[in-house]
Amino acid sequence: MKPHRHANNKTESGSQPCEISFDRSDEKKLLINLAGSWTLKCKRPSADVVKKEITAGGATGIAFNTTGITEWDSGLLIFLGRVIGLFLKNGITVDKTGLPNGAGKLMDLAAAVPEKKGARKKSQKESFLFRVGSESVAFVRSSGDVLTFVGEASTAFIKFLTGKARFRRSDLTRIIQDCGIEALPIVSLISLLVGLILAFVGAVQLTMFGAEIYVANLVGIAMVRVMAAVMTGIIMAGRTGAAFAAQLGTMQVNEEIDAFKTMGISPMEFLVLPRILGLTLMMPLLCLYADLMGILGGFIVGVGMLDLNMVEYYNQTKAAVPLSNLWIGLFQSIVFGILIAVAGCLRGMQCGRSASAVGDATTSAVVTGIISIIVATAVITVITNVLGI
Amino acid sequence: MSQKTPAITTKNLEIAYGDFVIQRDLNFTVNRGEIFVLMGGSGCGKTTVMRCLTGLKAPEKGQVFLGNISLWEAEQATRDQMAHNIGIVYQSGALWSSMTLAENVGLPLGEFYDLTPQEIRELSSLKLALVGLSGFEDYYPSEISGGMRKRAGVARALALDPQFLFFDEPSAGLDPVTSSLLDDLILELRDSLGTTMVLVTHELPSIFSVADNCVYLDGDTHTMIAGGDPKRLKTDCDDPKVHAFLTRGGKNRTG
């Protein structure tokens, strides 16, 4: 009779525990008697119990008597796997005829397809030097990929300038809307708060010298020259750069990019170019908007908390912020736009073919975008200082 | 299998998305240890019916009995318990891409049983060996072929020793040889485990080689219009749609 392997009562505490006993009436063959419930929910004996028995008795084979088993599932299989594996390795014959019909067939099925030679992955400890070398090679390769991508993007841009680039204008419009108008709420909030924070921090120090009016200088210069561009850049890296990587990554997974390539349509022109153009066009406008919101934040603190006159604050800001600062800020925002879009599209195009690869691509796009922004800010700051701007 | 015990029964089952009825008046029984095929043309709602049988989509009307428990009338705790008895092999394999094959199989074992990591590893290896993937424990789904992914999906579905095993388009995307090997595996697993299996497919070779019983779901009338042994249906069924389906449009193609 076939035991009820999946009996509904297997969770019931009243189920019989698994039992094992040995019969040595045949000196050459150890008969293993299994009884009770052999399920994953029951505590099963170790295969060593059988090993000890066979070592003590000196039998050259084992057989099973399982008529006493009331229910079984993979719990029995795992025990059998261990016992059979242990004895086959030591040249002891295993007679499976006494096993429950299904269990015997399953053990045979598991052994039916032998392990493919060389398929198993070898866990090897890599030396420090090996890892340094591998990382260096990977870095050089990745730099090469970045250069190739930038080169292809530049070629696509040149084609765009000469009117030969092929992409849908509606895509560009949609991307401009996504990068521009739809980003305004978050840019407003962050820029206003940054302006407020700068003003608060400055006010605490400047009030000690009776120089509250210079809060306008502090906020105005900081926002217009650097902070608006950097904050907008970081927002857009997290928002739009990540979205670009996820969109293109998903297209890689779904083989949509391959479909473009096989039809002779350049993904660089059709997918990457409108994204770079859209973000690069919108970044200076967002930066300008962030300038105004940041100054408004400072204005709220100056007028509301420091009792400065509204016109006085406005005039002080106007006098303190030279136009060159505005140009520097806008220039930075254009650079950031290019960097974020390139990072997002690059990681998306480099994406693997699995769902987790899309996640990795998105994370990498944000990290690359933010690092690029900080490095570019440092470089531009040094250059403007050297040039005395 | 002389005595037939009902394992899955549907009574006046109706499945819809909003006002759009996918299938209605579904009444069929799948017996224990049987391989049952839900067949029909593309878009007739086979997969949706399977989702309803597995607790993923609630019906509009009617009942689904797994054993003698009404799936959709049972309390959530009972349904959760029943879920352990259901294994599903998805069309794409649906393996978790961030985990190795052994981890894919071992995850449900670790969640629902008090097993040591060693035991989980051994069981995962055993389940993978059952589907011919011995040695591939540490591979990620992205590193193996489509046929292997499907077999790994079977190993994962078998992890909790389910009473019911559902396959969504098992042959889809597989070459004829791999598809035939998968059919053999389905038969071997049924013979060894005695599991009740429901296949959603429109692949005729698979239907004829594995199915004990089937129903034909019609996309036009939105209900089942035939049922029984597919080999017998092929010769005996008078319905032109079913006949055309089982004979590839009634044409004797050889190439």
XYZ file of C-alpha atoms in Angstrom:
644
model
C 0.000 0.000 0.000
C 1.305 3.404 -0.866
C 1.826 5.549 2.221
C 0.114 8.903 2.487
C 3.031 11.178 1.906
C 0.977 14.318 1.984
C -1.555 13.317 4.550
C -3.427 16.318 5.891
C -2.618 15.308 9.414
C 1.113 15.705 8.964
C 1.096 18.879 11.044
C -0.857 17.296 13.806
C 1.091 16.703 16.935
C -0.334 13.196 17.122
C 1.553 11.953 14.061
C 3.824 9.026 14.826
C 7.520 9.936 15.052
C 9.941 8.315 12.616
C 11.560 5.127 13.846
C 14.594 3.189 12.681
C 15.722 -0.292 13.688
C 18.150 -2.843 12.278
C 17.890 -6.540 11.480
C 21.165 -8.460 11.195
C 19.717 -11.925 10.582
C 21.549 -11.952 7.237
C 25.221 -11.374 8.046
C 26.021 -9.946 4.652
C 23.022 -7.650 4.351
C 21.881 -5.161 6.952
C 18.103 -4.748 6.854
C 17.034 -1.241 7.833
C 13.482 -1.076 9.186
C 11.849 2.327 8.821
C 8.502 3.081 10.462
C 6.305 5.999 11.456
C 6.169 9.404 9.881
C 9.137 10.375 7.703
C 8.296 13.964 6.817
C 10.166 17.247 6.861
C 8.240 18.245 9.976
C 9.635 15.295 11.969
C 13.083 14.985 13.458
C 14.931 12.387 11.409
C 17.921 10.285 12.521
C 21.352 10.955 11.107
C 22.832 8.692 8.431
C 25.708 8.071 10.858
C 23.407 5.761 12.862
C 23.307 3.409 9.867
C 27.040 3.849 9.262
C 27.824 2.786 12.822
C 25.633 -0.292 12.463
C 27.260 -1.438 9.266
C 30.759 -0.779 10.570
C 29.987 -2.851 13.674
C 28.370 -5.733 11.772
C 30.643 -5.852 8.723
C 27.788 -6.285 6.233
C 28.516 -5.701 2.557
C 25.045 -4.531 1.601
C 21.953 -2.833 2.909
C 18.241 -3.292 2.231
C 15.131 -1.522 3.441
C 11.863 -2.586 5.001
C 9.451 0.344 4.949
C 6.119 -1.373 5.529
C 5.801 0.461 8.848
C 5.988 3.934 7.292
C 2.705 5.795 7.731
C 3.557 8.936 5.743
C 6.566 10.323 3.969
C 7.717 13.267 1.882
C 11.072 14.834 1.023
C 12.112 14.161 4.625
C 12.483 10.463 3.747
C 14.239 11.308 0.492
C 16.863 13.440 2.221
C 17.599 10.573 4.658
C 17.761 8.022 1.841
C 19.964 10.345 -0.214
C 22.455 10.560 2.642
C 22.416 6.818 3.391
C 22.664 5.696 -0.232
C 25.337 8.310 -1.011
C 27.371 7.219 1.992
C 27.364 3.509 1.123
C 27.727 3.694 -2.624
C 30.898 5.685 -2.026
C 32.245 2.831 0.146
C 31.335 0.077 -2.318
C 28.461 -1.288 -0.231
C 25.512 -2.504 -2.293
C 22.157 -0.858 -1.744
C 18.950 -2.812 -2.412
C 16.166 -0.290 -3.033
C 13.365 -2.776 -3.618
C 11.986 -2.394 -0.120
C 11.530 1.339 -0.446
C 8.081 2.875 -0.960
C 7.324 2.677 -4.687
C 7.385 6.439 -5.343
C 10.475 7.018 -3.193
C 12.460 4.358 -5.042
C 11.429 5.813 -8.388
C 12.373 9.311 -7.255
C 15.807 8.178 -6.085
C 16.303 6.504 -9.478
C 15.040 9.621 -11.268
C 17.442 11.823 -9.317
C 20.319 9.562 -10.348
C 19.082 9.149 -13.939
C 20.834 12.229 -15.314
C 24.404 12.151 -14.089
C 26.063 15.398 -13.212
C 27.506 17.102 -16.262
C 31.298 17.077 -16.072
C 32.737 20.498 -15.369
C 29.305 22.047 -14.809
C 29.705 22.534 -11.073
C 31.092 25.907 -10.121
C 34.324 25.711 -8.206
C 34.593 27.962 -5.200
C 38.134 29.222 -5.339
C 39.666 31.749 -3.044
C 41.154 34.527 -5.098
C 44.415 36.053 -4.000
C 44.651 39.765 -3.214
C 46.907 40.347 -6.221
C 44.485 38.478 -8.493
C 41.592 40.630 -7.306
C 43.584 43.859 -7.725
C 44.532 42.745 -11.222
C 40.973 41.759 -12.143
C 39.584 45.025 -10.818
C 42.211 46.989 -12.753
C 41.418 45.152 -15.983
C 37.691 45.678 -15.366
C 38.305 49.388 -14.728
C 40.258 49.783 -17.963
C 37.540 47.906 -19.890
C 34.799 49.991 -18.294
C 36.703 53.198 -19.120
C 36.914 51.977 -22.692
C 33.154 51.354 -22.712
C 32.518 54.847 -21.353
C 34.741 56.391 -24.045
C 33.019 54.353 -26.761
C 29.621 55.425 -25.479
C 30.646 59.096 -25.293
C 32.070 58.833 -28.801
C 28.874 57.296 -30.168
C 26.741 59.866 -28.341
C 28.910 62.680 -29.793
C 28.505 61.234 -33.280
C 24.742 61.103 -32.777
C 24.806 64.729 -31.566
C 26.762 65.824 -34.638
C 24.171 64.056 -36.768
C 21.496 65.945 -34.877
C 23.248 69.256 -35.560
C 23.408 68.427 -39.257
C 19.740 67.360 -39.209
C 20.498 63.717 -39.991
C 19.711 62.141 -36.624
C 16.722 59.799 -36.647
C 14.449 60.001 -33.624
C 10.845 60.810 -32.935
C 10.246 64.458 -32.086
C 7.340 63.361 -29.883
C 9.824 61.385 -27.743
C 11.931 64.514 -27.267
C 8.840 66.523 -26.299
C 7.803 63.886 -23.787
C 11.289 63.730 -22.283
C 11.427 67.556 -22.075
C 8.112 67.542 -20.248
C 9.294 64.794 -17.923
C 12.628 66.476 -17.189
C 11.189 69.991 -17.004
C 7.679 70.738 -15.845
C 7.218 67.494 -13.948
C 10.403 68.101 -11.967
C 9.329 71.579 -10.821
C 7.579 70.575 -7.580
C 10.575 68.724 -6.131
C 13.046 71.361 -7.372
C 10.867 74.071 -5.766
C 10.743 72.305 -2.428
C 14.431 71.426 -2.205
C 15.700 74.802 -3.449
C 13.430 76.765 -1.133
C 14.561 74.681 1.808
C 18.248 74.998 0.868
C 17.782 78.794 0.680
C 16.097 78.767 4.079
C 18.826 76.590 5.623
C 21.657 78.736 4.229
C 19.954 81.865 5.551
C 19.370 80.344 8.974
C 22.964 79.155 9.331
C 24.311 82.503 8.081
C 21.928 84.520 10.263
C 23.137 82.885 13.475
C 26.722 84.017 12.783
C 26.050 87.354 11.086
C 23.623 88.584 13.770
C 26.519 88.495 16.268
C 28.212 91.255 14.260
C 25.040 93.153 13.396
C 25.570 92.194 9.777
C 22.192 90.521 9.153
C 21.844 92.208 5.780
C 24.737 90.078 4.477
C 22.441 87.057 4.656
C 21.227 88.289 1.254
C 24.816 88.139 -0.073
C 25.417 84.692 1.382
C 22.233 83.159 0.038
C 22.352 84.960 -3.298
C 25.959 84.087 -4.172
C 25.800 80.530 -2.828
C 22.590 79.683 -4.637
C 23.310 81.382 -7.949
C 26.930 80.315 -8.263
C 26.882 76.710 -7.002
C 24.101 75.426 -4.805
C 21.151 75.725 -7.194
C 23.027 73.884 -9.935
C 24.362 71.196 -7.577
C 21.050 70.601 -5.822
C 19.145 70.486 -9.108
C 21.780 68.109 -10.457
C 21.462 65.762 -7.478
C 17.661 65.829 -7.705
C 17.752 65.087 -11.412
C 20.355 62.311 -10.980
C 18.070 60.560 -8.490
C 14.926 61.234 -10.457
C 15.639 61.372 -14.162
C 19.050 59.657 -14.393
C 17.640 56.654 -12.550
C 14.564 56.665 -14.779
C 16.717 56.693 -17.940
C 18.734 53.711 -16.680
C 15.604 51.781 -15.688
C 13.845 52.501 -19.009
C 16.800 51.495 -21.180
C 17.688 48.583 -18.881
C 14.177 47.180 -19.155
C 14.368 47.585 -22.915
C 17.592 45.552 -22.859
C 15.914 42.809 -20.828
C 12.945 42.733 -23.241
C 15.296 42.667 -26.261
C 13.724 45.917 -27.519
C 17.166 47.421 -28.082
C 18.208 44.369 -30.085
C 15.071 44.883 -32.181
C 16.195 48.452 -32.956
C 19.670 47.251 -33.909
C 18.445 44.459 -36.169
C 16.190 46.898 -37.998
C 19.150 49.180 -38.609
C 17.863 51.894 -36.273
C 20.587 53.297 -34.053
C 19.557 53.103 -30.382
C 22.040 55.917 -29.755
C 20.063 58.227 -32.015
C 16.603 56.914 -31.293
C 16.826 56.433 -27.518
C 19.921 58.076 -26.077
C 20.064 61.326 -28.065
C 16.582 62.626 -27.145
C 17.266 61.869 -23.482
C 20.585 63.735 -23.459
C 19.076 66.641 -25.405
C 15.983 66.829 -23.248
C 17.820 66.876 -19.939
C 20.579 69.195 -21.162
C 18.001 71.689 -22.407
C 15.969 71.586 -19.227
C 18.776 71.713 -16.669
C 19.655 75.429 -17.090
C 15.984 76.373 -16.903
C 15.530 74.298 -13.767
C 18.711 75.828 -12.355
C 17.422 79.354 -13.009
C 14.169 78.416 -11.306
C 16.093 76.897 -8.378
C 18.095 80.177 -8.098
C 14.876 82.115 -7.657
C 13.395 79.616 -5.193
C 16.605 79.566 -3.121
C 16.725 83.373 -2.998
C 13.047 83.322 -2.014
C 13.934 80.973 0.860
C 16.625 83.411 2.055
C 14.189 86.280 1.575
C 11.614 84.572 3.847
C 14.190 84.208 6.638
C 15.652 87.706 6.096
C 12.313 89.490 6.088
C 10.379 87.201 8.389
C 13.013 86.448 11.028
C 15.685 89.132 10.796
C 13.207 91.981 10.201
C 15.038 93.170 7.105
C 13.201 95.451 4.700
C 11.930 93.718 1.566
C 13.330 96.304 -0.844
C 16.566 96.448 1.113
C 16.968 92.644 0.866
C 16.206 92.747 -2.869
C 18.701 95.557 -3.521
C 21.377 93.847 -1.420
C 20.951 90.588 -3.374
C 21.041 92.443 -6.713
C 24.224 94.281 -5.754
C 25.938 91.202 -4.273
C 25.430 88.736 -7.093
C 27.372 89.601 -10.216
C 26.005 88.380 -13.541
C 29.125 86.226 -13.988
C 27.937 84.053 -11.077
C 24.690 83.414 -12.888
C 26.554 82.331 -16.028
C 28.832 80.052 -13.994
C 25.787 78.440 -12.359
C 24.013 77.986 -15.673
C 27.157 76.576 -17.286
C 27.510 74.090 -14.451
C 23.887 73.037 -14.830
C 24.421 72.323 -18.544
C 27.492 70.226 -17.716
C 25.538 68.388 -15.008
C 22.662 67.759 -17.424
C 25.022 66.118 -19.903
C 26.743 64.077 -17.180
C 23.496 62.823 -15.616
C 21.939 61.919 -18.951
C 25.108 60.181 -20.167
C 25.447 58.255 -16.871
C 21.797 57.174 -16.935
C 21.803 56.149 -20.584
C 25.231 54.473 -20.328
C 24.211 52.304 -17.388
C 20.891 51.495 -19.038
C 22.574 50.430 -22.279
C 25.151 48.378 -20.340
C 22.381 46.617 -18.383
C 22.350 42.808 -18.252
C 19.414 40.590 -19.130
C 17.788 40.079 -15.752
C 15.500 41.975 -13.405
C 18.267 42.417 -10.842
C 20.510 43.853 -13.566
C 17.973 46.668 -14.045
C 18.205 47.443 -10.338
C 21.997 47.422 -10.514
C 21.939 49.694 -13.576
C 19.660 52.173 -11.815
C 21.800 52.275 -8.678
C 24.941 52.643 -10.741
C 23.391 55.478 -12.767
C 22.561 57.465 -9.638
C 25.967 56.863 -8.045
C 27.821 57.719 -11.268
C 25.654 60.813 -11.770
C 26.223 62.190 -8.271
C 29.961 61.466 -8.289
C 30.242 63.152 -11.707
C 28.407 66.208 -10.380
C 30.699 66.585 -7.372
C 33.875 66.051 -9.419
C 32.679 68.481 -12.111
C 31.818 71.083 -9.451
C 35.309 70.806 -7.983
C 36.946 71.106 -11.413
C 34.813 74.094 -12.450
C 35.409 75.821 -9.102
C 39.182 75.452 -9.457
C 39.115 76.667 -13.073
C 36.972 79.711 -12.272
C 39.290 80.557 -9.363
C 42.347 80.281 -11.582
C 40.656 82.460 -14.188
C 39.644 84.889 -11.455
C 35.946 84.791 -12.334
C -5.473 4.293 -10.010
C -8.554 2.160 -10.226
C -10.450 4.313 -7.728
C -10.829 7.901 -8.823
C -10.773 10.481 -6.053
C -11.610 14.067 -7.016
C -8.669 16.362 -6.313
C -9.826 19.581 -7.992
C -13.457 20.345 -8.741
C -14.997 23.478 -10.198
C -18.692 24.247 -9.859
C -20.320 26.860 -12.104
C -17.095 28.817 -12.114
C -17.197 32.258 -13.735
C -14.114 34.416 -14.120
C -14.217 37.999 -15.335
C -12.231 41.203 -15.493
C -14.811 43.817 -14.587
C -17.746 43.384 -16.946
C -15.738 41.293 -19.387
C -16.384 37.602 -18.777
C -13.353 35.445 -19.542
C -14.960 32.040 -18.906
C -18.274 31.013 -17.381
C -20.094 27.849 -16.289
C -16.937 25.831 -15.859
C -17.729 22.443 -14.346
C -14.974 19.878 -14.379
C -13.186 17.481 -12.069
C -9.508 16.603 -11.927
C -8.904 13.283 -10.219
C -6.041 12.602 -7.844
C -2.848 11.636 -9.640
C -4.256 12.688 -12.989
C -2.615 14.883 -15.622
C -5.286 17.315 -16.729
C -4.954 19.804 -19.567
C -6.730 23.132 -19.936
C -6.587 23.682 -23.669
C -7.970 26.186 -26.105
C -6.957 28.810 -28.594
C -4.766 31.806 -27.784
C -6.498 34.341 -25.583
C -9.371 32.085 -24.487
C -8.465 32.517 -20.804
C -6.594 29.300 -19.981
C -4.007 31.009 -17.821
C -6.685 33.097 -16.090
C -8.582 29.921 -15.211
C -5.346 28.440 -13.857
C -4.807 31.593 -11.765
C -8.268 31.084 -10.325
C -7.555 27.424 -9.499
C -4.326 28.371 -7.739
C -5.745 31.173 -5.607
C -4.277 34.067 -7.577
C -7.505 35.428 -9.098
C -10.867 35.403 -7.386
C -13.820 34.140 -9.427
C -16.941 36.210 -9.995
C -19.179 33.228 -9.290
C -18.894 29.556 -8.496
C -16.494 27.496 -6.463
C -13.146 25.777 -6.715
C -12.660 22.751 -4.465
C -9.159 21.509 -3.706
C -9.874 18.170 -2.095
C -13.012 18.927 -0.160
C -12.115 22.493 0.787
C -13.666 25.373 -1.140
C -10.624 27.500 -1.999
C -12.345 30.867 -2.290
C -14.673 30.387 0.656
C -11.935 29.252 3.043
C -10.445 31.614 5.594
C -7.150 33.291 4.751
C -5.202 31.075 7.175
C -6.600 27.949 5.498
C -5.813 29.378 2.070
C -2.229 30.093 3.159
C -1.942 26.501 4.358
C -3.389 25.251 1.067
C -0.864 27.342 -0.838
C 1.894 25.054 0.475
C 0.187 22.219 -1.359
C 0.201 24.048 -4.681
C 3.243 24.237 -6.927
C 3.210 26.414 -10.030
C 5.620 26.287 -12.942
C 5.304 29.617 -14.700
C 5.622 30.147 -18.428
C 8.926 32.008 -18.109
C 10.157 29.928 -15.166
C 9.758 33.043 -12.950
C 12.904 32.128 -11.052
C 14.180 34.794 -8.694
C 17.005 36.271 -10.690
C 19.094 37.432 -7.743
C 19.296 33.913 -6.319
C 21.118 30.787 -7.435
C 19.090 27.736 -8.458
C 19.758 26.104 -5.066
C 18.599 29.257 -3.312
C 15.487 29.414 -5.489
C 14.546 25.878 -4.451
C 15.731 26.254 -0.869
C 13.944 29.505 -0.040
C 10.457 28.007 0.541
C 12.009 25.073 2.429
C 13.768 27.450 4.810
C 10.615 29.515 5.226
C 8.222 26.718 6.102
C 10.332 23.968 7.685
C 12.767 23.859 10.542
C 15.720 22.559 8.542
C 19.435 23.161 8.854
C 21.215 24.989 6.007
C 22.920 21.683 5.183
C 19.582 19.884 4.901
C 18.154 22.685 2.749
C 21.184 22.466 0.479
C 20.876 18.664 0.189
C 17.160 18.847 -0.540
C 17.688 21.594 -3.118
C 20.338 19.449 -4.804
C 17.970 16.465 -4.750
C 15.105 18.438 -6.300
C 17.444 19.806 -8.960
C 18.743 16.294 -9.612
C 15.136 15.126 -10.114
C 14.830 17.526 -13.032
C 18.273 16.662 -14.411
C 20.072 19.751 -13.124
C 22.582 18.079 -10.857
C 25.690 20.247 -10.560
C 23.931 23.480 -11.464
C 23.091 24.462 -7.883
C 25.266 27.572 -7.877
C 24.191 28.938 -11.240
C 22.023 32.021 -11.532
C 18.934 31.864 -13.773
C 20.583 34.236 -16.245
C 23.443 31.739 -16.705
C 21.340 28.815 -17.942
C 19.218 28.110 -21.006
C 15.452 28.540 -21.320
C 14.793 24.796 -21.071
C 16.959 24.531 -17.967
C 15.188 27.525 -16.439
C 11.873 25.768 -16.991
C 13.181 22.580 -15.379
C 14.567 24.614 -12.465
C 11.066 26.105 -12.187
C 9.729 22.557 -11.829
C 12.310 21.834 -9.101
C 11.233 24.968 -7.226
C 7.573 24.069 -7.614
C 8.362 20.625 -6.136
C 10.197 22.111 -3.155
C 7.329 21.779 -0.684
C 6.104 18.386 -1.984
C 2.856 19.855 -3.325
C -0.257 17.771 -3.887
C -1.163 19.894 -6.895
C 1.254 20.957 -9.595
C 0.254 23.519 -12.214
C 2.176 24.201 -15.418
C 1.565 27.328 -17.487
C 2.551 26.644 -21.101
C 5.385 24.227 -20.206
C 6.468 23.771 -23.831
C 6.426 27.445 -24.789
C 9.727 28.543 -26.263
C 11.294 25.080 -26.140
C 12.589 23.048 -29.045
C 10.725 19.773 -29.785
C 13.362 17.561 -28.141
C 13.533 19.624 -24.938
C 9.763 19.876 -24.957
C 9.469 16.101 -25.243
C 11.986 15.622 -22.399
C 9.902 17.941 -20.251
C 6.800 15.888 -21.064
C 8.686 12.744 -19.980
C 9.681 14.492 -16.764
C 6.046 15.430 -16.078
C 4.998 11.798 -16.537
C 7.855 10.477 -14.383
C 7.071 12.921 -11.598
C 3.404 12.004 -11.678
C 4.226 8.297 -11.580
C 6.725 8.716 -8.735
C 4.966 11.295 -6.616
C 1.344 10.680 -7.514
C 0.908 14.449 -7.775
C -2.198 15.838 -9.457
C -1.072 17.951 -12.380
C -2.869 20.627 -14.373
C -1.274 21.870 -17.576
C -2.247 24.964 -19.512
C -1.135 24.426 -23.054
C -2.091 24.420 -26.707
C 0.846 22.295 -27.813
C -0.750 19.238 -29.394
C 2.224 16.841 -29.040
C 2.363 17.587 -25.301
C -1.380 17.223 -24.911
C -1.441 13.820 -26.605
C 1.638 12.498 -24.827
C 0.832 13.440 -21.232
C -2.865 14.227 -20.753
C -5.224 11.778 -19.087
C -8.072 14.218 -19.359
C -8.747 17.697 -20.679
C -11.276 20.450 -21.213
C -11.474 22.713 -24.248
C -12.092 26.368 -23.351
C -13.741 28.316 -26.140
C -12.828 31.963 -26.591
C -15.996 32.847 -28.522
C -18.677 31.397 -26.257
C -16.479 31.942 -23.157
C -17.114 28.508 -21.738
C -15.925 24.909 -21.976
C -17.368 23.122 -24.959
C -15.732 19.711 -24.676
C -13.913 17.511 -22.204
C -12.458 14.047 -21.789
C -9.510 12.017 -23.009
C -7.877 14.152 -25.737
C -7.074 11.134 -27.943
C -10.717 10.150 -27.834
C -11.859 13.723 -28.403
C -9.722 13.881 -31.528
C -11.633 11.046 -33.130
C -15.053 11.285 -31.505
C -15.764 14.958 -30.881
C -18.264 16.433 -33.332
C -17.655 20.042 -32.393
C -15.860 21.599 -35.386
C -13.790 23.970 -33.229
C -12.470 21.192 -31.007
C -11.871 18.942 -33.977
C -10.041 21.700 -35.833
C -7.945 22.445 -32.735
C -6.940 18.833 -32.184
C -6.175 18.233 -35.845
C -4.386 21.540 -36.511
C -7.262 22.905 -38.558
C -8.056 19.524 -40.029
C -4.967 19.614 -42.218
C -2.614 16.693 -42.476
C 0.599 18.565 -42.455
C 3.808 16.684 -42.393
C 6.372 19.449 -42.645
